[in-house]
Amino acid sequence: MKKFAIIVAGGSGQRMEASIPKQFLLLDNIPILFHTIQAFVALGDIQIILVLPTSQKDYWVELCNKYQFYPSIIICDGGKERFYSVKNGLNLINEPGLVAIHDGVRPLITTTILQQSFQDAAQYGSSVMAIPLKDSIRQVTSNGSSLAVDRTNFRLIQTPQTFVIDEIKSAYDIDFLNFTDDASVMEHSGYPIHLTEGSFQNIKITTKEDLVFAEAIINVNKTISSKSGQ
Amino acid sequence: MKKFAIIVAGGSGQRMEASIPKQFLLLDNIPILFHTIQAFVALGDIQIILVLPTSQKDYWVELCNKYQFYPSIIICDGGKERFYSVKNGLNLINEPGLVAIHDGVRPLITTTILQQSFQDAAQYGSSVMAIPLKDSIRQVTSNGSSLAVDRTNFRLIQTPQTFVIDEIKSAYDIDFLNFTDDASVMEHSGYPIHLTEGSFQNIKITTKEDLVFAEAIINVNKTISSKSGQ
């Protein structure tokens, strides 16, 4: 089946206490978003759509020129919520196939994970990356108190989330509700969700600590690959 | 109020693919557990109880000699579940006060967090460190499928978890159920739980990635403190 990707890059630098949007902060000397795109490009045989806020498009072109980074991707305008950004991306796809929707600020995504996601989506109809919780978890109640819940009954959800194109397009053919990811949109339309085991490395870069973590993981991976003679 | 700490160090090296228990792996050139203990020692005016598996006590002494690390702490035998380890520690405390129970493999705990925990426990009766979730979350259902739940209604739970001594001792005066932390034991006995805002840095070292993260955070903190002239 034909493969598509929608990479959603709509963040600001607010939680990072940075003046530039977090997807453009440098990680291993290149913008975070470049890492993300490179993983998809490396997969090969895929049409990549990058959804960017309109206000960031000039900066994007500037960065591409600065780093001589010219991937073969389609740039698409973002919306005021993530939901509308994804919807804009989906509107550009008019062929059957599978689409992996991915957060621009998950730069540690690997080609192996992407392959698994497309493979599971082909087999099960969808693939949503999920990892178990390492910490205990509590549910906050409406009166301000909280209750222990069994963490083994929960999964932390990541991206990519990969779907059959006509199904995700039909799921997105609704008005915005308070969705935090694409699996929720699919579920709202009654589609079943298949969870694929994700990787603890595939973090979303939201805080300064996340950036430190990502930098460290990249360095460790470099050491491993240089030790193995690559 | 008099301050006590129970540091629970019962892990094996299994998930780390390491041959020595994870609390003894090196972080910034000293065993993980030494960092944890140092943060409590730095707080001052506190009685520290370290709960160790009986089988690891000889190795502990060996490590202390090797690194010339001789903190003023009481060593206590661990039990076959974390529940029994904490209970053994509590049995050594026979005075009123507050006790902070902490995972030995959370070495990035800071004196500031510990102070906040004791302060909140004195004011609210308990203090359980909690952080918001950055990822979406799904609940796995009994038929193997899963459902989106609102992540803003949940908190990831860390340690320290600090309690009034006679209350936590009475809560622990029961048979073992499937508790994953001390807040759950308290809650089972009807005590209310006060959540204190924790730190994203205060991670539990469970996987190899966690160790990489901890090492990176320590290096960043060193850079910050050397830049500020300390």
Coordinates of N, CA and C in Angstrom, one line a residue, chain B:
Chain B
M1 N 9.0 18.8 63.9 CA 8.8 17.4 64.1 C 10.1 16.6 63.6
K2 N 10.4 15.6 64.3 CA 11.6 14.8 64.0 C 11.4 14.2 62.6
K3 N 12.5 14.2 61.8 CA 12.5 13.7 60.4 C 13.2 12.4 60.3
F4 N 12.5 11.5 59.6 CA 13.1 10.2 59.2 C 13.0 10.0 57.7
A5 N 13.9 9.1 57.2 CA 13.8 8.7 55.8 C 14.0 7.2 55.7
I6 N 13.2 6.6 54.9 CA 13.4 5.2 54.5 C 13.7 5.1 53.0
I7 N 14.9 4.7 52.7 CA 15.3 4.6 51.3 C 15.3 3.1 50.9
V8 N 14.4 2.8 50.0 CA 14.2 1.4 49.6 C 15.0 1.0 48.4
A9 N 15.9 0.1 48.6 CA 16.8 -0.3 47.5 C 16.7 -1.8 47.3
G10 N 15.8 -2.2 46.6 CA 15.6 -3.7 46.5 C 15.7 -4.3 45.1
G11 N 16.1 -3.4 44.1 CA 16.1 -3.8 42.7 C 17.1 -4.8 42.3
S12 N 16.9 -5.5 41.2 CA 17.8 -6.3 40.6 C 18.3 -5.6 39.3
G13 N 19.2 -6.2 38.6 CA 19.7 -5.5 37.4 C 19.0 -6.0 36.1
Q14 N 17.9 -6.8 36.3 CA 17.3 -7.4 35.2 C 16.9 -6.5 34.0
R15 N 16.1 -5.5 34.3 CA 15.6 -4.6 33.2 C 16.7 -3.7 32.6
M16 N 17.8 -3.6 33.3 CA 19.0 -2.8 32.9 C 19.9 -3.7 32.0
E17 N 19.6 -5.0 32.0 CA 20.5 -5.9 31.3 C 21.9 -5.8 31.9
A18 N 22.0 -5.6 33.3 CA 23.2 -5.5 34.0 C 23.4 -6.6 34.9
S19 N 24.6 -6.9 35.3 CA 24.8 -8.1 36.1 C 24.8 -7.7 37.6
I20 N 24.9 -6.4 37.9 CA 24.8 -6.0 39.3 C 23.4 -5.2 39.5
P21 N 22.9 -5.3 40.7 CA 21.6 -4.6 40.9 C 21.7 -3.1 40.5
K22 N 20.6 -2.6 40.0 CA 20.7 -1.3 39.3 C 21.0 -0.2 40.3
Q23 N 20.7 -0.3 41.6 CA 21.0 0.8 42.5 C 22.6 0.9 42.7
F24 N 23.3 -0.1 42.3 CA 24.8 0.0 42.4 C 25.5 0.3 41.1
L25 N 24.7 0.5 40.0 CA 25.4 0.9 38.8 C 26.0 2.3 39.0
L26 N 27.0 2.6 38.3 CA 27.7 3.9 38.4 C 27.0 5.0 37.7
L27 N 26.8 6.1 38.4 CA 26.3 7.3 37.8 C 27.2 8.5 38.2
D28 N 27.8 9.1 37.2 CA 28.8 10.2 37.5 C 29.9 9.6 38.4
N29 N 30.3 8.4 38.1 CA 31.4 7.7 38.8 C 31.2 7.2 40.2
I30 N 30.0 7.3 40.7 CA 29.7 6.6 42.0 C 28.3 5.9 41.9
P31 N 28.1 4.9 42.8 CA 26.9 4.1 42.7 C 25.6 5.0 42.8
I32 N 24.6 4.7 42.0 CA 23.4 5.4 42.0 C 22.9 5.7 43.4
L33 N 22.9 4.7 44.2 CA 22.4 4.8 45.6 C 23.1 5.8 46.5
F34 N 24.4 6.0 46.2 CA 25.1 7.0 46.9 C 24.6 8.4 46.7
H35 N 24.2 8.7 45.4 CA 23.6 10.0 45.1 C 22.3 10.2 45.9
T36 N 21.5 9.2 45.9 CA 20.2 9.3 46.7 C 20.5 9.6 48.1
I37 N 21.4 8.8 48.7 CA 21.7 9.0 50.2 C 22.3 10.4 50.4
Q38 N 23.2 10.8 49.6 CA 23.8 12.2 49.7 C 22.7 13.3 49.8
A39 N 21.7 13.2 49.0 CA 20.7 14.2 49.0 C 20.0 14.3 50.4
F40 N 19.7 13.1 51.0 CA 19.1 13.1 52.3 C 20.1 13.6 53.4
V41 N 21.3 13.1 53.3 CA 22.3 13.6 54.2 C 22.4 15.1 54.2
A42 N 22.4 15.7 53.0 CA 22.6 17.1 52.8 C 21.4 17.9 53.5
L43 N 20.3 17.2 53.6 CA 19.1 17.9 54.3 C 19.4 18.2 55.7
G44 N 20.2 17.3 56.4 CA 20.6 17.5 57.7 C 19.5 17.2 58.7
D45 N 19.9 16.9 59.9 CA 18.9 16.6 61.0 C 17.8 15.6 60.6
I46 N 18.3 14.5 60.1 CA 17.4 13.4 59.7 C 18.0 12.1 60.0
Q47 N 17.1 11.1 60.4 CA 17.6 9.8 60.6 C 17.3 9.0 59.4
I48 N 18.3 8.4 58.7 CA 18.1 7.7 57.5 C 18.2 6.2 57.7
I49 N 17.2 5.5 57.2 CA 17.2 4.0 57.2 C 17.3 3.5 55.8
L50 N 18.3 2.8 55.5 CA 18.5 2.2 54.1 C 18.0 0.7 54.2
V51 N 17.0 0.4 53.4 CA 16.6 -1.0 53.3 C 17.2 -1.7 52.2
L52 N 18.0 -2.7 52.5 CA 18.7 -3.5 51.4 C 18.4 -5.0 51.5
P53 N 18.3 -5.6 50.4 CA 18.2 -7.1 50.4 C 19.3 -7.7 51.2
T54 N 19.1 -8.7 52.0 CA 20.1 -9.3 52.9 C 21.3 -9.7 52.0
S55 N 21.0 -10.2 50.8 CA 22.0 -10.8 50.0 C 23.0 -9.7 49.4
Q56 N 22.5 -8.4 49.6 CA 23.4 -7.3 49.0 C 24.2 -6.6 50.1
K57 N 24.0 -7.0 51.3 CA 24.7 -6.3 52.4 C 26.2 -6.3 52.4
D58 N 26.7 -7.5 52.0 CA 28.2 -7.6 51.9 C 28.7 -6.7 50.8
Y59 N 28.0 -6.7 49.7 CA 28.4 -5.9 48.6 C 28.4 -4.4 48.9
W60 N 27.4 -4.1 49.7 CA 27.2 -2.7 50.1 C 28.4 -2.2 50.9
V61 N 28.9 -3.1 51.9 CA 30.0 -2.7 52.7 C 31.3 -2.6 51.8
E62 N 31.4 -3.5 50.9 CA 32.5 -3.5 50.0 C 32.6 -2.2 49.2
L63 N 31.4 -1.8 48.7 CA 31.3 -0.5 47.9 C 31.6 0.7 48.8
C64 N 31.1 0.7 50.0 CA 31.4 1.8 50.9 C 32.9 2.0 51.2
N65 N 33.5 0.8 51.3 CA 35.0 0.9 51.5 C 35.7 1.3 50.3
K66 N 35.3 0.8 49.2 CA 35.9 1.2 47.9 C 35.9 2.7 47.6
Y67 N 34.7 3.3 47.9 CA 34.5 4.7 47.6 C 34.7 5.6 48.9
Q68 N 35.1 5.0 50.0 CA 35.2 5.7 51.2 C 34.0 6.5 51.5
F69 N 32.9 5.9 51.4 CA 31.6 6.5 51.6 C 31.0 6.0 52.9
Y70 N 30.9 6.8 54.0 CA 30.5 6.3 55.3 C 29.4 7.2 55.9
P71 N 28.2 7.2 55.2 CA 27.1 8.1 55.7 C 26.6 7.5 57.1
S72 N 26.0 8.4 57.9 CA 25.4 8.0 59.1 C 24.0 7.5 58.9
I73 N 23.9 6.2 58.6 CA 22.6 5.6 58.3 C 22.4 4.3 59.0
I74 N 21.2 3.8 59.1 CA 20.9 2.5 59.7 C 20.6 1.6 58.5
I75 N 21.2 0.4 58.5 CA 20.9 -0.5 57.4 C 19.9 -1.5 57.9
C76 N 18.9 -1.8 57.1 CA 17.8 -2.7 57.5 C 17.6 -3.7 56.4
D77 N 17.2 -4.9 56.8 CA 16.9 -6.0 55.9 C 15.7 -5.8 55.0
G78 N 15.8 -6.0 53.8 CA 14.6 -5.9 52.9 C 13.7 -7.1 53.0
G79 N 12.5 -7.0 52.5 CA 11.6 -8.1 52.4 C 11.4 -8.6 51.0
K80 N 10.5 -9.6 50.8 CA 10.4 -10.2 49.5 C 9.6 -9.3 48.5
E81 N 8.8 -8.4 49.1 CA 8.1 -7.4 48.3 C 8.5 -6.0 48.8
R82 N 8.3 -4.9 48.0 CA 8.6 -3.6 48.5 C 7.8 -3.3 49.8
F83 N 6.6 -3.7 49.8 CA 5.7 -3.6 51.0 C 6.4 -4.0 52.2
Y84 N 7.0 -5.2 52.2 CA 7.7 -5.7 53.4 C 9.0 -5.0 53.7
S85 N 9.6 -4.5 52.7 CA 10.8 -3.7 52.9 C 10.5 -2.4 53.7
V86 N 9.5 -1.7 53.2 CA 9.1 -0.5 53.9 C 8.6 -0.8 55.3
K87 N 7.9 -1.9 55.5 CA 7.4 -2.3 56.8 C 8.6 -2.6 57.8
N88 N 9.6 -3.2 57.3 CA 10.8 -3.5 58.1 C 11.4 -2.2 58.5
G89 N 11.5 -1.2 57.6 CA 12.0 0.1 57.9 C 11.2 0.8 59.0
L90 N 9.9 0.8 58.8 CA 9.0 1.5 59.7 C 9.1 0.9 61.1
N91 N 9.3 -0.5 61.2 CA 9.5 -1.1 62.5 C 10.6 -0.6 63.3
L92 N 11.6 0.0 62.7 CA 12.7 0.6 63.4 C 12.5 2.0 64.0
I93 N 11.3 2.5 63.6 CA 11.0 3.9 64.0 C 10.0 3.8 65.2
N94 N 10.5 4.3 66.4 CA 9.6 4.3 67.5 C 9.4 5.6 68.2
E95 N 9.4 6.7 67.4 CA 9.2 8.0 67.9 C 8.2 8.7 67.0
P96 N 7.5 9.7 67.5 CA 6.6 10.5 66.6 C 7.5 11.4 65.6
G97 N 6.9 11.8 64.5 CA 7.6 12.6 63.5 C 7.0 12.3 62.1
L98 N 7.9 12.7 61.2 CA 7.5 12.5 59.8 C 8.5 11.6 59.1
V99 N 8.0 10.7 58.2 CA 9.0 9.9 57.5 C 8.8 10.0 56.0
A100 N 9.9 10.3 55.3 CA 9.9 10.3 53.8 C 10.3 9.0 53.3
I101 N 9.5 8.3 52.5 CA 9.8 7.0 51.9 C 10.2 7.3 50.5
H102 N 11.4 6.8 50.1 CA 12.0 7.1 48.8 C 12.6 5.9 48.1
D103 N 12.4 5.9 46.8 CA 13.1 4.8 46.0 C 14.6 5.1 45.9
G104 N 15.4 4.1 46.2 CA 16.8 4.2 46.1 C 17.3 4.6 44.7
V105 N 16.5 4.2 43.7 CA 17.0 4.4 42.3 C 16.3 5.7 41.8
R106 N 16.0 6.7 42.7 CA 15.7 8.0 42.2 C 16.8 9.0 42.7
P107 N 18.0 8.9 42.1 CA 19.1 9.6 42.6 C 19.1 11.1 42.3
L108 N 18.2 11.6 41.4 CA 18.2 13.0 41.1 C 17.3 13.8 42.1
I109 N 16.9 13.2 43.1 CA 16.2 13.9 44.2 C 17.0 15.0 44.7
T110 N 16.4 16.1 45.0 CA 17.2 17.3 45.5 C 16.8 17.6 46.9
T111 N 17.6 18.3 47.6 CA 17.3 18.7 48.9 C 16.1 19.7 49.0
T112 N 16.0 20.5 47.9 CA 14.8 21.4 47.8 C 13.5 20.6 47.8
I113 N 13.5 19.5 47.0 CA 12.3 18.7 46.9 C 12.0 18.0 48.3
L114 N 13.1 17.5 48.9 CA 12.9 16.9 50.2 C 12.3 17.9 51.2
Q115 N 12.8 19.1 51.2 CA 12.3 20.1 52.1 C 10.8 20.4 51.9
Q116 N 10.5 20.5 50.6 CA 9.1 20.7 50.2 C 8.2 19.6 50.7
S117 N 8.7 18.4 50.6 CA 7.9 17.2 50.9 C 7.7 17.2 52.4
F118 N 8.7 17.4 53.2 CA 8.5 17.5 54.7 C 7.6 18.6 55.1
Q119 N 7.7 19.7 54.4 CA 6.9 20.9 54.8 C 5.4 20.7 54.5
D120 N 5.2 20.1 53.3 CA 3.8 19.8 52.9 C 3.2 18.7 53.8
A121 N 4.0 17.7 54.2 CA 3.5 16.6 55.1 C 3.1 17.2 56.4
A122 N 4.0 18.2 56.9 CA 3.7 18.8 58.2 C 2.4 19.6 58.1
Q123 N 2.1 20.2 57.0 CA 1.0 21.1 56.8 C -0.3 20.3 56.5
Y124 N -0.2 19.3 55.5 CA -1.4 18.6 55.0 C -1.5 17.2 55.5
G125 N -0.6 16.7 56.3 CA -0.7 15.3 56.8 C 0.0 14.3 55.9
S126 N 0.3 14.6 54.6 CA 1.0 13.8 53.7 C 1.5 14.6 52.5
S127 N 2.5 14.0 51.8 CA 3.0 14.7 50.6 C 3.5 13.6 49.7
V128 N 2.9 13.5 48.6 CA 3.2 12.5 47.6 C 3.6 13.3 46.3
M129 N 4.8 13.1 45.8 CA 5.3 13.8 44.6 C 4.5 13.3 43.4
A130 N 4.0 14.3 42.6 CA 3.2 13.9 41.4 C 3.6 14.9 40.3
I131 N 3.6 14.4 39.1 CA 3.8 15.3 37.9 C 2.7 15.0 36.9
P132 N 2.4 16.0 36.1 CA 1.4 15.8 35.0 C 1.9 14.9 33.9
L133 N 1.1 14.3 33.1 CA 1.5 13.5 32.0 C 1.7 14.3 30.8
K134 N 2.8 14.1 30.0 CA 3.1 14.8 28.8 C 2.5 14.1 27.6
D135 N 2.4 12.8 27.7 CA 1.8 12.0 26.6 C 0.3 11.7 26.8
S136 N -0.3 11.4 25.7 CA -1.7 11.0 25.9 C -1.7 9.6 26.6
I137 N -2.8 9.2 27.1 CA -2.9 7.9 27.8 C -4.1 7.2 27.4
R138 N -4.0 5.8 27.4 CA -5.2 5.0 27.1 C -5.3 3.9 28.1
Q139 N -6.5 3.5 28.4 CA -6.8 2.5 29.4 C -7.0 1.2 28.6
V140 N -6.3 0.2 29.0 CA -6.5 -1.1 28.4 C -7.7 -1.8 29.0
T141 N -8.6 -2.4 28.2 CA -9.8 -3.0 28.7 C -9.6 -4.5 28.8
S142 N -10.5 -5.2 29.5 CA -10.3 -6.6 29.7 C -10.4 -7.4 28.5
N143 N -11.0 -6.9 27.4 CA -11.1 -7.7 26.2 C -9.9 -7.4 25.2
G144 N -8.9 -6.7 25.8 CA -7.7 -6.5 25.0 C -7.7 -5.2 24.1
S145 N -8.8 -4.5 24.1 CA -8.8 -3.3 23.4 C -8.5 -2.1 24.3
S146 N -8.6 -0.9 23.9 CA -8.2 0.2 24.8 C -9.1 1.4 24.5
L147 N -9.1 2.3 25.5 CA -10.0 3.5 25.4 C -9.2 4.7 25.7
A148 N -9.4 5.8 25.0 CA -8.7 7.1 25.4 C -9.3 7.6 26.7
V149 N -8.4 8.1 27.6 CA -8.9 8.7 28.8 C -8.2 10.1 28.8
D150 N -8.8 11.0 29.6 CA -8.3 12.4 29.6 C -7.0 12.5 30.5
R151 N -5.9 12.7 29.9 CA -4.6 12.7 30.7 C -4.6 13.8 31.8
T152 N -5.4 14.8 31.6 CA -5.3 15.9 32.7 C -6.0 15.4 34.0
N153 N -6.7 14.3 33.9 CA -7.2 13.7 35.1 C -6.3 12.8 35.9
F154 N -5.1 12.6 35.3 CA -4.1 11.7 35.9 C -2.8 12.4 36.3
R155 N -2.1 11.8 37.2 CA -0.8 12.3 37.6 C 0.2 11.0 37.7
L156 N 1.4 11.2 37.2 CA 2.4 10.2 37.5 C 3.0 10.4 38.9
I157 N 3.1 9.3 39.6 CA 3.5 9.4 41.0 C 5.0 9.0 41.2
Q158 N 5.7 9.8 42.0 CA 7.1 9.6 42.3 C 7.2 9.4 43.8
T159 N 8.4 9.3 44.2 CA 8.8 9.5 45.6 C 9.7 10.7 45.7
P160 N 9.9 11.3 46.9 CA 9.5 10.9 48.2 C 8.0 11.0 48.4
Q161 N 7.5 10.1 49.3 CA 6.1 10.1 49.8 C 6.3 10.2 51.3
T162 N 5.8 11.3 51.8 CA 6.1 11.6 53.2 C 4.8 11.6 54.1
F163 N 4.9 11.0 55.2 CA 3.7 10.7 56.0 C 4.0 11.0 57.5
V164 N 3.0 11.1 58.3 CA 3.0 11.2 59.7 C 3.3 9.7 60.2
I165 N 4.3 9.6 61.1 CA 4.8 8.3 61.4 C 3.7 7.3 62.0
D166 N 2.9 7.8 63.0 CA 2.0 6.9 63.6 C 0.9 6.5 62.5
E167 N 0.6 7.4 61.6 CA -0.4 7.1 60.6 C 0.1 6.0 59.6
I168 N 1.3 6.2 59.1 CA 1.9 5.3 58.1 C 2.1 3.9 58.8
K169 N 2.5 3.9 60.0 CA 2.7 2.7 60.8 C 1.4 1.9 60.9
S170 N 0.4 2.7 61.2 CA -0.9 2.0 61.4 C -1.4 1.5 60.0
A171 N -1.2 2.3 59.0 CA -1.6 1.8 57.6 C -0.9 0.5 57.2
Y172 N 0.4 0.4 57.6 CA 1.1 -0.8 57.2 C 0.8 -2.0 58.1
D173 N 0.0 -1.8 59.1 CA -0.3 -2.9 60.0 C -1.4 -3.8 59.4
I174 N -1.2 -4.2 58.2 CA -2.2 -5.1 57.4 C -1.4 -6.1 56.6
D175 N -2.1 -7.0 56.0 CA -1.5 -8.0 55.2 C -1.2 -7.4 53.8
F176 N -0.3 -7.9 53.1 CA 0.1 -7.4 51.8 C -1.1 -7.6 50.7
L177 N -1.3 -6.5 50.1 CA -2.2 -6.5 48.9 C -1.3 -6.0 47.7
N178 N -1.9 -5.9 46.6 CA -1.0 -5.5 45.4 C -0.7 -4.0 45.4
F179 N 0.0 -3.5 46.4 CA 0.3 -2.0 46.4 C 1.5 -1.7 45.6
T180 N 1.5 -0.6 44.8 CA 2.8 -0.3 44.1 C 3.5 0.9 44.8
D181 N 2.8 1.5 45.7 CA 3.5 2.6 46.5 C 2.9 2.8 47.8
D182 N 3.5 3.7 48.6 CA 3.0 3.9 50.0 C 1.7 4.7 50.1
A183 N 1.5 5.6 49.1 CA 0.2 6.3 49.1 C -0.9 5.3 49.0
S184 N -0.8 4.3 48.2 CA -1.9 3.3 48.1 C -2.1 2.6 49.4
V185 N -1.1 2.3 50.1 CA -1.2 1.7 51.5 C -2.0 2.6 52.4
M186 N -1.6 3.9 52.4 CA -2.3 4.9 53.2 C -3.7 5.0 52.9
E187 N -4.0 5.1 51.6 CA -5.3 5.3 51.1 C -6.2 4.1 51.4
H188 N -5.6 2.9 51.4 CA -6.4 1.7 51.7 C -6.9 1.8 53.2
S189 N -6.1 2.5 54.0 CA -6.6 2.6 55.4 C -7.4 3.9 55.6
G190 N -7.8 4.6 54.5 CA -8.7 5.7 54.6 C -8.0 7.0 54.8
Y191 N -6.7 7.1 54.8 CA -6.0 8.4 55.0 C -6.1 9.2 53.6
P192 N -6.3 10.5 53.7 CA -6.3 11.3 52.5 C -4.8 11.5 52.0
I193 N -4.7 11.7 50.7 CA -3.3 11.9 50.1 C -3.2 13.3 49.6
H194 N -2.2 14.0 50.0 CA -1.9 15.3 49.4 C -0.8 15.2 48.3
L195 N -1.1 15.7 47.1 CA -0.1 15.6 46.0 C 0.7 16.9 46.0
T196 N 2.0 16.7 45.9 CA 2.9 17.9 45.8 C 3.5 17.9 44.4
E197 N 3.7 19.0 43.8 CA 4.2 19.0 42.5 C 5.7 18.6 42.4
G198 N 5.9 17.5 41.7 CA 7.3 16.9 41.7 C 8.1 17.5 40.5
S199 N 9.2 16.9 40.2 CA 10.1 17.5 39.2 C 10.3 16.4 38.1
F200 N 10.3 16.8 36.9 CA 10.5 15.9 35.7 C 11.9 15.3 35.8
Q201 N 12.8 15.9 36.6 CA 14.2 15.4 36.7 C 14.2 14.2 37.6
N202 N 13.3 14.1 38.5 CA 13.3 13.1 39.6 C 12.9 11.7 39.1
I203 N 13.6 11.2 38.1 CA 13.2 9.9 37.5 C 13.6 8.7 38.3
K204 N 12.9 7.6 38.1 CA 13.3 6.3 38.6 C 14.1 5.6 37.6
I205 N 15.3 5.2 38.0 CA 16.2 4.6 37.0 C 15.9 3.1 36.8
T206 N 15.2 2.8 35.7 CA 14.7 1.5 35.5 C 15.3 0.9 34.2
T207 N 15.5 1.7 33.2 CA 16.1 1.3 31.9 C 17.4 1.9 31.6
K208 N 18.1 1.4 30.6 CA 19.4 2.0 30.2 C 19.2 3.5 29.8
E209 N 18.1 3.8 29.2 CA 17.8 5.2 28.8 C 17.8 6.1 30.0
D210 N 17.2 5.6 31.1 CA 17.1 6.4 32.3 C 18.5 6.8 32.8
L211 N 19.4 5.8 32.7 CA 20.7 6.1 33.2 C 21.4 7.1 32.4
V212 N 21.2 7.0 31.1 CA 21.7 8.0 30.1 C 21.2 9.4 30.5
F213 N 19.9 9.5 30.7 CA 19.2 10.7 31.1 C 19.8 11.3 32.3
A214 N 19.9 10.5 33.4 CA 20.4 10.9 34.7 C 21.9 11.5 34.5
E215 N 22.7 10.8 33.8 CA 24.1 11.2 33.6 C 24.1 12.6 32.9
A216 N 23.2 12.7 31.9 CA 23.2 14.0 31.1 C 22.7 15.2 32.0
I217 N 21.7 14.9 32.8 CA 21.1 15.9 33.7 C 22.2 16.4 34.7
I218 N 22.9 15.4 35.3 CA 24.0 15.8 36.2 C 25.1 16.6 35.5
N219 N 25.4 16.3 34.3 CA 26.4 17.1 33.6 C 25.9 18.5 33.3
V220 N 24.6 18.6 32.9 CA 24.1 19.9 32.7 C 24.1 20.8 33.9
N221 N 23.7 20.1 35.0 CA 23.6 20.9 36.3 C 25.0 21.3 36.7
K222 N 26.0 20.5 36.5 CA 27.4 20.9 36.8 C 27.8 22.1 36.0
T223 N 27.4 22.1 34.7 CA 27.8 23.2 33.8 C 27.1 24.5 34.3
I224 N 25.8 24.4 34.7 CA 25.1 25.5 35.2 C 25.8 26.1 36.5
S225 N 26.1 25.1 37.4 CA 26.7 25.6 38.6 C 28.1 26.2 38.4
S226 N 28.9 25.7 37.4 CA 30.2 26.2 37.2 C 30.1 27.6 36.5
K227 N 29.0 27.7 35.7 CA 28.8 29.0 35.0 C 28.4 30.1 36.0
S228 N 27.7 29.7 37.0 CA 27.2 30.7 38.0 C 28.3 30.9 39.1
G229 N 29.5 30.4 38.8 CA 30.6 30.7 39.7 C 30.7 29.9 40.9
Q230 N 29.9 28.8 41.0 CA 30.0 28.0 42.2 C 31.1 26.9 42.1

